[in-house]
Coordinates of C-alpha atoms in Angstrom, one line a residue:
Chain A
M1 CA 0.2 0.0 0.0
K2 CA 3.0 2.4 0.5
L3 CA 4.5 1.5 -2.6
V4 CA 1.3 2.4 -4.4
R5 CA 0.9 5.8 -2.7
T6 CA 4.6 6.8 -3.0
F7 CA 3.9 5.8 -7.0
A8 CA 0.8 7.6 -7.1
C9 CA 2.9 10.8 -5.3
A10 CA 5.4 10.6 -8.0
A11 CA 2.8 10.1 -11.0
L12 CA 1.2 13.4 -9.8
L13 CA 4.1 15.2 -9.3
A14 CA 5.2 14.3 -12.8
A15 CA 2.0 15.1 -14.6
A16 CA 2.2 18.2 -12.7
A17 CA 5.7 18.8 -14.2
L18 CA 4.7 18.4 -17.5
P19 CA 4.0 21.6 -20.2
T20 CA 0.0 22.0 -19.8
S21 CA -1.6 21.4 -22.9
A22 CA -4.1 24.3 -22.5
E23 CA -1.7 26.9 -23.2
P24 CA 0.7 27.5 -25.8
R25 CA 4.3 26.3 -25.3
S26 CA 6.6 29.4 -24.5
P27 CA 9.1 29.9 -27.2
W28 CA 11.8 31.3 -25.2
L29 CA 15.0 29.5 -24.4
G30 CA 17.0 31.8 -22.2
G31 CA 18.5 35.1 -21.8
V32 CA 20.2 37.8 -20.0
L33 CA 20.0 38.9 -16.4
F34 CA 21.5 41.2 -13.9
S35 CA 21.4 41.7 -10.3
T36 CA 22.9 43.5 -7.7
R37 CA 24.3 42.2 -4.2
G38 CA 26.7 42.4 -1.2
F39 CA 28.4 40.3 0.9
S40 CA 28.6 39.9 4.9
E41 CA 31.4 41.3 6.9
D42 CA 32.4 37.4 7.6
S43 CA 32.8 36.8 4.0
S44 CA 35.7 36.9 1.7
H45 CA 34.3 39.7 0.0
A46 CA 35.2 43.5 0.4
A47 CA 32.1 45.9 1.1
G48 CA 30.5 47.3 -1.7
E49 CA 27.8 47.0 -4.5
Y50 CA 28.5 44.2 -6.8
L51 CA 26.9 43.9 -10.1
D52 CA 26.3 40.3 -11.6
L53 CA 25.9 40.1 -15.7
G54 CA 25.2 36.9 -17.0
L55 CA 23.5 34.5 -19.4
F56 CA 20.7 31.8 -18.6
V57 CA 18.9 29.2 -20.1
D58 CA 15.3 28.3 -19.0
P59 CA 14.5 25.5 -21.6
F60 CA 11.7 23.1 -20.0
D61 CA 7.8 24.8 -19.6
F62 CA 7.2 23.0 -16.3
A63 CA 4.7 24.1 -13.9
V64 CA 6.2 23.0 -10.7
L65 CA 10.0 22.0 -10.4
R66 CA 11.0 24.2 -13.6
P67 CA 15.0 24.1 -13.6
S68 CA 17.2 27.0 -15.5
A69 CA 21.2 27.2 -15.3
S70 CA 23.2 30.3 -15.8
L71 CA 26.3 31.7 -16.3
R72 CA 27.5 35.0 -14.9
L73 CA 30.4 37.7 -14.2
I74 CA 30.1 39.0 -10.6
V75 CA 31.6 42.5 -10.9
P76 CA 32.8 44.6 -7.8
L77 CA 31.1 47.5 -9.2
F78 CA 31.1 50.5 -6.5
P79 CA 33.7 50.9 -5.7
F80 CA 35.0 49.4 -8.9
D81 CA 37.8 46.8 -8.9
A82 CA 38.3 44.9 -12.3
G83 CA 40.9 42.8 -10.4
R84 CA 38.5 40.9 -8.2
I85 CA 35.8 40.1 -11.0
E86 CA 34.7 36.6 -10.4
G87 CA 32.7 34.2 -12.5
A88 CA 29.7 31.7 -11.3
A89 CA 27.7 28.9 -12.7
G90 CA 24.4 28.2 -11.1
L91 CA 21.4 26.4 -11.2
D92 CA 17.9 27.6 -10.1
L93 CA 15.0 25.5 -9.4
E94 CA 11.3 27.4 -9.5
L95 CA 9.2 25.8 -7.1
F96 CA 5.9 26.7 -8.4
G97 CA 3.9 29.2 -10.1
L98 CA 0.9 31.1 -8.7
R99 CA -1.3 33.6 -11.0
K100 CA -3.4 34.8 -8.0
H101 CA -1.0 36.5 -6.0
P102 CA -1.1 39.5 -3.4
L103 CA 2.1 41.5 -6.0
R104 CA 0.3 41.1 -9.2
A105 CA -1.0 44.7 -8.7
I106 CA 2.5 46.1 -8.9
M107 CA 2.8 44.6 -12.5
A108 CA 1.6 45.9 -15.3
Q109 CA 1.8 42.3 -17.4
A110 CA 0.4 39.0 -16.1
S111 CA 2.6 37.5 -13.8
A112 CA 3.2 34.7 -11.5
Y113 CA 4.3 34.4 -8.0
A114 CA 7.0 32.0 -8.5
P115 CA 9.7 31.5 -5.7
A116 CA 12.6 29.6 -6.3
L117 CA 15.9 28.0 -4.8
S118 CA 19.3 28.3 -6.0
A119 CA 23.1 26.7 -6.1
A120 CA 26.0 28.0 -7.8
R121 CA 29.8 27.5 -7.7
S122 CA 31.6 30.8 -7.9
F123 CA 35.3 30.8 -9.0
S124 CA 38.1 33.2 -9.4
F125 CA 39.6 33.9 -12.9
V126 CA 43.1 33.7 -10.9
D127 CA 43.0 30.6 -9.2
P128 CA 39.6 28.9 -10.3
L129 CA 39.7 26.2 -7.4
S130 CA 39.1 28.9 -4.7
G131 CA 36.0 29.5 -5.5
E132 CA 32.9 29.2 -3.2
W133 CA 30.0 27.0 -3.1
V134 CA 26.3 29.0 -2.4
V135 CA 23.0 28.0 -2.0
G136 CA 20.2 30.3 -1.9
A137 CA 16.9 31.4 -1.8
H138 CA 14.5 33.8 -3.8
P139 CA 11.3 33.9 -1.5
I140 CA 10.0 37.5 -3.7
R141 CA 10.1 36.5 -7.1
L142 CA 7.6 37.0 -10.0
R143 CA 7.4 35.8 -13.7
T144 CA 5.7 37.5 -16.9
G145 CA 5.5 36.2 -20.1
D146 CA 9.0 37.2 -20.8
A147 CA 11.1 38.3 -17.6
R148 CA 11.3 37.1 -14.1
Y149 CA 12.2 39.5 -11.4
S150 CA 13.4 38.4 -8.2
F151 CA 13.6 40.7 -5.0
L152 CA 15.9 40.3 -1.7
S153 CA 17.5 37.2 -2.3
P154 CA 19.6 35.3 0.6
E155 CA 22.5 33.4 0.1
L156 CA 24.6 31.0 2.2
R157 CA 28.4 30.7 1.2
F158 CA 30.7 27.5 1.9
G159 CA 34.4 27.4 1.1
P160 CA 36.1 24.7 -1.1
G161 CA 35.9 22.4 2.0
F162 CA 32.0 23.5 2.4
E163 CA 33.0 25.2 5.5
P164 CA 30.6 28.2 6.1
A165 CA 32.3 31.3 4.4
G166 CA 29.7 34.1 5.1
W167 CA 26.2 35.0 3.4
S168 CA 25.4 37.5 0.5
L169 CA 22.2 39.5 -0.3
K170 CA 20.7 40.0 -3.7
L171 CA 18.7 43.0 -3.6
F172 CA 17.3 42.0 -6.9
E173 CA 17.9 40.2 -10.0
F174 CA 15.7 40.7 -13.4
S175 CA 16.2 37.9 -16.0
Y176 CA 15.0 39.2 -19.6
L177 CA 14.0 36.0 -22.0
I178 CA 15.2 37.2 -25.3
F179 CA 16.5 33.9 -27.2
A180 CA 13.9 32.0 -28.6
E181 CA 13.9 28.3 -30.2
A182 CA 14.7 28.0 -33.7
R183 CA 11.4 27.6 -35.6
R184 CA 11.0 24.3 -37.2
Chain B
M1 CA 26.5 71.0 13.3
R2 CA 23.6 68.7 15.0
R3 CA 21.3 72.2 15.1
P4 CA 21.5 73.0 11.5
S5 CA 21.0 69.6 10.6
I6 CA 17.6 69.3 12.5
I7 CA 16.3 72.6 11.1
A8 CA 17.2 71.3 8.0
F9 CA 15.5 68.0 8.3
V10 CA 12.2 69.7 9.9
A11 CA 12.3 72.0 7.0
V12 CA 12.4 68.9 4.3
L13 CA 9.7 67.5 6.3
L14 CA 7.7 70.3 6.1
T15 CA 8.3 71.3 2.3
A16 CA 7.0 67.6 1.8
A17 CA 3.8 68.1 3.7
L18 CA 2.9 71.5 2.0
A19 CA 4.1 69.9 -1.4
S20 CA 1.9 67.1 -0.8
A21 CA -1.4 69.3 -0.8
S22 CA -0.7 69.8 -4.9
A23 CA 1.1 66.5 -5.7
Q24 CA 0.0 65.5 -9.0
E25 CA 0.3 61.8 -8.6
W26 CA 1.7 59.7 -5.9
G27 CA 4.7 57.1 -6.6
V28 CA 6.5 54.4 -4.8
A29 CA 10.0 54.0 -5.0
V30 CA 12.4 51.1 -4.6
G31 CA 16.3 50.4 -5.5
S32 CA 19.5 49.9 -4.7
W33 CA 22.1 52.5 -3.5
S34 CA 26.1 53.1 -2.6
F35 CA 28.5 55.5 -1.7
A36 CA 31.9 55.6 -2.3
G37 CA 34.7 57.6 -0.8
G38 CA 32.6 59.0 2.1
G39 CA 29.2 59.3 3.4
P40 CA 28.3 56.2 5.4
G41 CA 30.9 53.9 3.6
P42 CA 30.7 51.2 1.1
G43 CA 28.2 48.4 1.1
A44 CA 25.0 47.5 -0.7
Y45 CA 21.9 49.5 0.5
A46 CA 18.4 49.5 -0.3
C47 CA 16.3 52.5 -0.7
A48 CA 12.5 53.3 -0.7
G49 CA 10.2 56.5 -0.7
L50 CA 7.3 58.1 -1.7
S51 CA 7.3 60.6 -4.6
A52 CA 4.9 63.4 -5.4
G53 CA 4.5 65.1 -8.9
L54 CA 4.7 68.9 -8.7
G55 CA 3.7 70.8 -12.0
Q56 CA 5.2 69.5 -15.5
R57 CA 8.6 68.9 -14.7
L58 CA 9.1 68.5 -10.7
E59 CA 8.9 65.7 -8.3
L60 CA 9.2 65.6 -4.8
E61 CA 10.6 62.2 -2.9
A62 CA 10.9 61.5 0.5
F63 CA 12.7 58.9 1.3
G64 CA 14.8 56.0 3.5
V65 CA 18.1 54.4 2.4
A66 CA 19.1 51.5 4.8
R67 CA 22.5 49.7 4.9
A68 CA 21.9 45.9 3.9
T69 CA 25.5 44.8 3.4
P70 CA 28.1 44.2 5.0
A71 CA 26.0 44.8 8.2
P72 CA 22.2 45.0 7.6
F73 CA 20.7 48.2 9.3
G74 CA 24.2 49.6 10.4
D75 CA 23.4 52.6 9.0
A76 CA 20.5 54.5 8.1
L77 CA 19.6 57.5 6.3
A78 CA 16.6 59.5 5.8
G79 CA 16.2 62.5 3.0
A80 CA 14.3 64.0 0.3
I81 CA 15.2 65.3 -3.2
L82 CA 13.8 67.5 -5.5
G83 CA 13.6 66.1 -9.2
F84 CA 14.0 68.2 -12.3
S85 CA 13.0 66.3 -15.6
V86 CA 15.6 67.7 -18.4
F87 CA 14.2 66.3 -21.8
G88 CA 10.2 67.2 -20.9
P89 CA 7.1 67.2 -19.0
R90 CA 7.3 64.0 -16.6
R91 CA 3.9 62.7 -17.6
T92 CA 4.4 62.5 -21.6
T93 CA 8.3 62.2 -22.1
Y94 CA 8.8 58.3 -22.1
F95 CA 12.7 58.5 -22.2
N96 CA 13.7 61.3 -20.1
M97 CA 16.8 62.5 -17.9
V98 CA 16.5 63.6 -14.3
L99 CA 18.4 66.0 -12.3
D100 CA 18.0 66.3 -8.4
L101 CA 18.8 68.4 -5.4
G102 CA 18.6 66.5 -2.1
F103 CA 19.2 66.5 1.0
L104 CA 20.2 63.1 3.2
Q105 CA 20.3 62.5 7.4
T106 CA 21.9 59.9 9.2
V107 CA 19.4 58.6 11.3
V108 CA 21.2 55.3 12.5
E109 CA 25.3 55.4 12.8
D110 CA 27.0 52.2 13.3
G111 CA 23.9 50.6 14.7
I112 CA 23.1 53.4 17.0
P113 CA 19.9 55.5 16.1
G114 CA 20.3 59.2 16.5
L115 CA 21.1 62.1 14.0
G116 CA 24.6 61.7 12.4
P117 CA 26.1 63.4 9.5
S118 CA 23.8 65.0 6.9
Y119 CA 24.4 65.7 3.4
A120 CA 23.7 67.7 0.6
M121 CA 23.3 65.5 -3.0
L122 CA 23.2 66.6 -6.4
R123 CA 22.4 63.4 -8.6
L124 CA 21.8 62.9 -12.2
S125 CA 19.7 60.2 -13.6
P126 CA 20.9 59.9 -17.5
L127 CA 18.3 57.6 -18.5
V128 CA 14.6 57.4 -17.0
V129 CA 12.1 55.0 -18.6
G130 CA 8.8 55.1 -18.5
T131 CA 5.9 57.9 -17.4
P132 CA 3.6 58.0 -14.3
Y133 CA 1.2 57.4 -16.9
Y134 CA 2.1 54.2 -18.1
G135 CA 2.5 53.3 -14.0
H136 CA 5.9 52.9 -13.9
R137 CA 9.3 55.2 -14.5
D138 CA 12.8 53.2 -13.9
R139 CA 15.6 55.1 -13.3
I140 CA 18.6 53.7 -14.4
F141 CA 22.7 54.0 -13.5
S142 CA 22.2 57.0 -11.5
L143 CA 25.2 59.1 -10.3
G144 CA 25.9 61.6 -7.8
L145 CA 28.1 64.0 -5.9
V146 CA 27.6 64.0 -1.8
Y147 CA 28.4 66.9 0.2
D148 CA 29.1 66.2 4.0
L149 CA 27.6 69.1 5.9
G150 CA 30.1 68.9 8.8
S151 CA 33.2 68.3 7.2
G152 CA 32.9 69.3 3.9
A153 CA 34.1 66.4 2.1
L154 CA 33.2 65.3 -0.9
S155 CA 32.0 61.7 -2.1
A156 CA 30.2 60.1 -5.1
T157 CA 26.8 58.3 -4.9
W158 CA 25.0 55.8 -7.4
N159 CA 22.1 53.8 -8.2
V160 CA 22.0 51.1 -10.5
L161 CA 18.3 51.2 -10.6
I162 CA 15.2 53.1 -8.9
V163 CA 11.8 51.6 -9.8
H164 CA 8.9 53.6 -9.2
W165 CA 5.2 52.6 -9.1
Y166 CA 2.4 54.7 -9.6
P167 CA -0.7 52.8 -8.0
G168 CA -3.0 55.6 -9.4
S169 CA -2.3 55.2 -13.1
H170 CA -4.6 54.4 -15.2
A171 CA -2.7 51.5 -16.5
W172 CA -3.3 49.6 -13.1
L173 CA -7.1 49.6 -14.1
P174 CA -8.7 46.7 -15.2
A175 CA -8.3 46.7 -18.9
G176 CA -11.8 47.3 -19.7
D177 CA -11.9 50.3 -17.6
R178 CA -8.5 52.0 -19.2
E179 CA -10.6 54.0 -21.7
R180 CA -12.8 56.0 -18.9

């Protein structure tokens, strides 16, 4: 009986994750993103404002547990320091999309509340093995037809040996879908 | 220096209260903020404010700025700015430039509440996209000079993005009501 329940739950989750046939499939494949962030006192990063610039792919049109991947540059912007630019590769997992949400009044387009979890690995261009592991959450994240808007996203950082290495906070992250799948 | 700061702070609040009586539209602003070479010091700051349109080209905004990193709420400032839309009227010029004259008052310094240094600010927002008519207006890459009224030191300030929403705009009405 327990096995049947497990399979039933798995089947329901899989069905929910399939693209919805009632809506047209999204033509978007990926796009560009930018965000600003800062780091805690006990992190290895100097105080300041950092700008993320990157590319992302969002190829799956799942209703729940929608994965996407990104590659980005983390630039110490203000004060600017070109010598401390880092790279990062990451994965996001959008948990679900909720059309009727309290923040829809601030959006001109139709939107969905779509919180997400994230994991990333940052690396220095000078010493690629000295980077950090990062896990984070996007508790305030909205998705529209061609963009994703995330506000106040906290992250926990870990050193190469997974020892705690402080935290960081993204004030906002905006992602714009601009690359579409090639027409068949 | 503490007394002139208080007088200036109260004057700004009174001006804001008087201006609100003739405001054309209200807006809500949120964004990021940075200081370099002075002010409360480097870090990532968040700002939030209320703006009121005054005439064709002027807008008044009262706002707060709080440090988000490296020490959350370690420093906080309250302030007001008077913005002038350079390229045309606020409501009809979709791509604009805004020149701000502002006043900032430290209200939390190193985690301790109380009046601290005060600053005058001159800021240019070279790219302002949107209008109150469409319900949103974003300031991108604003750069400013901050003058410490106590020490006379000059420093720089920077905002990657400040988003303004105008809840009273017709853009937020249900689609069928927008033509009314």
